[in-house]
Short mmCIF file of C-alpha atoms in Angstrom, two decimals:
data_model
loop_
_atom_site.label_atom_id
_atom_site.label_comp_id
_atom_site.label_asym_id
_atom_site.label_seq_id
_atom_site.Cartn_x
_atom_site.Cartn_y
_atom_site.Cartn_z
CA MET G 1 -77.90 3.28 -23.61
CA LEU G 2 -76.86 5.38 -20.63
CA LYS G 3 -80.40 5.15 -19.20
CA THR G 4 -80.14 1.46 -18.30
CA PRO G 5 -77.06 1.79 -16.02
CA ILE G 6 -78.53 4.90 -14.37
CA ILE G 7 -81.87 3.18 -13.72
CA PHE G 8 -80.06 0.11 -12.38
CA ALA G 9 -77.95 2.32 -10.09
CA LEU G 10 -81.03 4.12 -8.75
CA VAL G 11 -82.85 0.86 -8.09
CA PHE G 12 -79.74 -0.61 -6.44
CA LEU G 13 -79.29 2.47 -4.21
CA SER G 14 -82.98 2.47 -3.28
CA ALA G 15 -82.86 -1.22 -2.36
CA ASN G 16 -79.74 -0.69 -0.25
CA ALA G 17 -81.36 2.28 1.52
CA ALA G 18 -84.42 0.12 2.32
CA LEU G 19 -82.19 -2.69 3.60
CA GLY G 20 -80.35 -0.21 5.79
CA GLN G 21 -83.63 1.11 7.16
CA ASN G 22 -84.89 -2.43 7.78
CA SER G 23 -81.73 -3.44 9.63
CA ALA G 24 -82.01 -0.35 11.86
CA VAL G 25 -85.68 -1.15 12.52
CA GLN G 26 -84.87 -4.82 13.17
CA LYS G 27 -82.20 -3.79 15.69
CA ALA G 28 -84.64 -1.45 17.44
CA LEU G 29 -87.39 -4.10 17.56
CA LEU G 30 -85.06 -6.78 18.91
CA LYS G 31 -83.89 -4.30 21.56
CA GLN G 32 -87.52 -3.68 22.58
CA ASN G 33 -88.17 -7.43 22.58
CA ALA G 34 -85.20 -7.96 24.91
CA ALA G 35 -86.47 -5.11 27.12
CA MET G 36 -89.81 -6.92 27.38
CA VAL G 37 -88.13 -10.15 28.52
CA ASP G 38 -86.06 -8.14 31.00
CA ALA G 39 -89.20 -6.43 32.34
CA TYR G 40 -90.77 -9.85 32.89
CA ASN G 41 -87.68 -11.06 34.74
CA ARG G 42 -87.78 -7.97 36.97
CA ARG G 43 -91.57 -8.29 37.43
CA ASP G 44 -91.82 -4.66 36.31
CA LYS G 45 -95.41 -3.93 35.28
CA ALA G 46 -94.68 -0.29 34.36
CA ALA G 47 -91.88 -1.34 31.99
CA VAL G 48 -94.15 -3.92 30.32
CA LEU G 49 -96.91 -1.35 29.88
CA ALA G 50 -94.42 1.14 28.40
CA ILE G 51 -93.63 -1.33 25.59
CA LEU G 52 -97.21 -2.46 24.91
CA ASN G 53 -99.35 -0.03 22.92
CA ASP G 54 -102.93 0.76 23.98
CA GLY G 55 -105.24 -1.90 22.55
CA TYR G 56 -102.47 -4.54 22.56
CA PHE G 57 -103.50 -8.19 22.43
CA GLU G 58 -101.70 -11.49 21.96
CA THR G 59 -102.82 -14.95 20.95
CA GLU G 60 -101.17 -17.97 22.55
CA PRO G 61 -100.69 -21.39 20.86
CA ASN G 62 -103.64 -22.80 22.86
CA GLY G 63 -105.95 -20.07 21.52
CA GLN G 64 -106.02 -17.94 24.66
CA ILE G 65 -106.09 -14.20 24.06
CA PHE G 66 -104.49 -11.78 26.51
CA ASP G 67 -104.97 -8.02 26.49
CA ARG G 68 -102.45 -5.40 27.62
CA GLU G 69 -103.48 -5.46 31.29
CA LYS G 70 -103.46 -9.27 31.52
CA VAL G 71 -99.96 -9.44 29.99
CA ALA G 72 -98.69 -6.84 32.48
CA ALA G 73 -100.35 -8.68 35.38
CA ARG G 74 -98.75 -11.92 34.21
CA ALA G 75 -95.33 -10.28 34.52
CA VAL G 76 -96.03 -9.21 38.10
CA ASN G 77 -97.26 -12.69 38.99
CA ASN G 78 -94.10 -14.41 37.78
CA PRO G 79 -92.48 -16.22 40.70
CA VAL G 80 -89.67 -14.29 42.34
CA GLY G 81 -86.33 -15.47 40.99
CA LEU G 82 -87.78 -16.89 37.77
CA LYS G 83 -85.58 -15.92 34.84
CA ILE G 84 -86.48 -16.26 31.18
CA THR G 85 -83.73 -16.31 28.56
CA GLU G 86 -84.73 -16.05 24.91
CA LYS G 87 -82.74 -16.61 21.72
CA VAL G 88 -84.28 -15.05 18.65
CA LYS G 89 -83.74 -15.85 14.97
CA VAL G 90 -85.49 -13.39 12.66
CA THR G 91 -87.25 -15.03 9.72
CA ARG G 92 -88.98 -12.02 8.17
CA LEU G 93 -89.36 -8.27 8.64
CA ILE G 94 -91.73 -6.01 6.73
CA VAL G 95 -91.67 -2.26 7.34
CA ALA G 96 -94.35 0.04 5.95
CA GLY G 97 -94.14 3.61 7.20
CA ASN G 98 -94.44 3.63 10.98
CA THR G 99 -95.61 -0.01 11.15
CA ALA G 100 -93.47 -3.15 11.21
CA VAL G 101 -94.29 -6.85 11.18
CA LEU G 102 -91.56 -9.03 12.64
CA SER G 103 -91.61 -12.80 12.43
CA TYR G 104 -89.04 -14.83 14.34
CA ARG G 105 -88.25 -18.14 15.96
CA ALA G 106 -87.87 -17.99 19.73
CA ASP G 107 -86.02 -20.59 21.77
CA ALA G 108 -86.49 -19.88 25.46
CA THR G 109 -85.28 -21.27 28.76
CA MET G 110 -86.76 -20.73 32.22
CA GLU G 111 -84.63 -20.93 35.34
CA GLY G 112 -85.58 -20.65 38.98
CA ALA G 113 -85.33 -22.37 42.35
CA GLY G 114 -82.44 -24.50 41.12
CA ASN G 115 -84.38 -25.81 38.12
CA LYS G 116 -83.89 -25.13 34.42
CA ALA G 117 -86.28 -26.02 31.60
CA ASP G 118 -86.23 -25.44 27.88
CA LEU G 119 -89.57 -24.23 26.60
CA PRO G 120 -90.90 -25.60 23.32
CA PRO G 121 -89.60 -23.52 20.39
CA ARG G 122 -92.10 -20.98 19.09
CA GLN G 123 -92.67 -19.08 15.89
CA MET G 124 -93.66 -15.53 16.77
CA THR G 125 -95.25 -12.83 14.66
CA THR G 126 -95.39 -9.37 16.17
CA VAL G 127 -96.83 -6.09 14.93
CA TRP G 128 -95.10 -2.88 16.02
CA ILE G 129 -95.93 0.80 15.61
CA HIS G 130 -93.42 3.63 15.81
CA LYS G 131 -94.93 6.12 18.21
CA GLY G 132 -92.98 9.11 19.44
CA ALA G 133 -89.36 8.02 19.62
CA LYS G 134 -90.01 4.32 20.33
CA TRP G 135 -91.41 1.21 18.76
CA ARG G 136 -94.44 -0.08 20.69
CA LEU G 137 -95.88 -3.57 20.45
CA MET G 138 -99.42 -3.69 19.02
CA SER G 139 -100.06 -7.42 18.75
CA ALA G 140 -98.34 -10.79 19.01
CA HIS G 141 -99.13 -14.34 18.00
CA SER G 142 -97.13 -17.43 18.89
CA SER G 143 -97.27 -20.96 17.59
CA THR G 144 -95.43 -23.90 19.09
CA LEU G 145 -93.10 -25.51 16.57
CA ASP G 146 -93.12 -29.26 16.12
CA THR G 147 -89.47 -30.27 16.03
CA SER G 148 -90.04 -34.02 16.27
CA ASP G 149 -89.28 -34.49 12.56
CA GLY G 150 -85.95 -32.72 12.88
CA LEU G 151 -86.85 -30.27 10.12
CA ASP G 152 -86.94 -27.12 12.22
#
């Protein structure tokens, strides 16, 4: 009879340890995500490249695919003074060893030259790899969310 409470306790402790690890990973990934937005706002190609892993690619809602160099060039080509602000709501995180898949909703706003525009909300899925002491972005996919039905 003593086995059941001990097994339950071990499972409970293991689950809590995994949740703790996932919350630490989630915090680190969101920090890297914010650093990426900041690098775009500063038009800092080196900072973008430091976050993107070799072989990185992303798929946009319209089907376009950008590689690491194109994403970094896009940051440099942002108009001076353009500022992107992004609010993130995590919907799912899976961590397996040194790899993490993060899915989240992103609501973004662009400001510049006295104008402000809300971008269509997006559902993002990103794949990260822990390399050295940092998480690096391997791949990203975004889909535009249809909010016309009010069910977002």
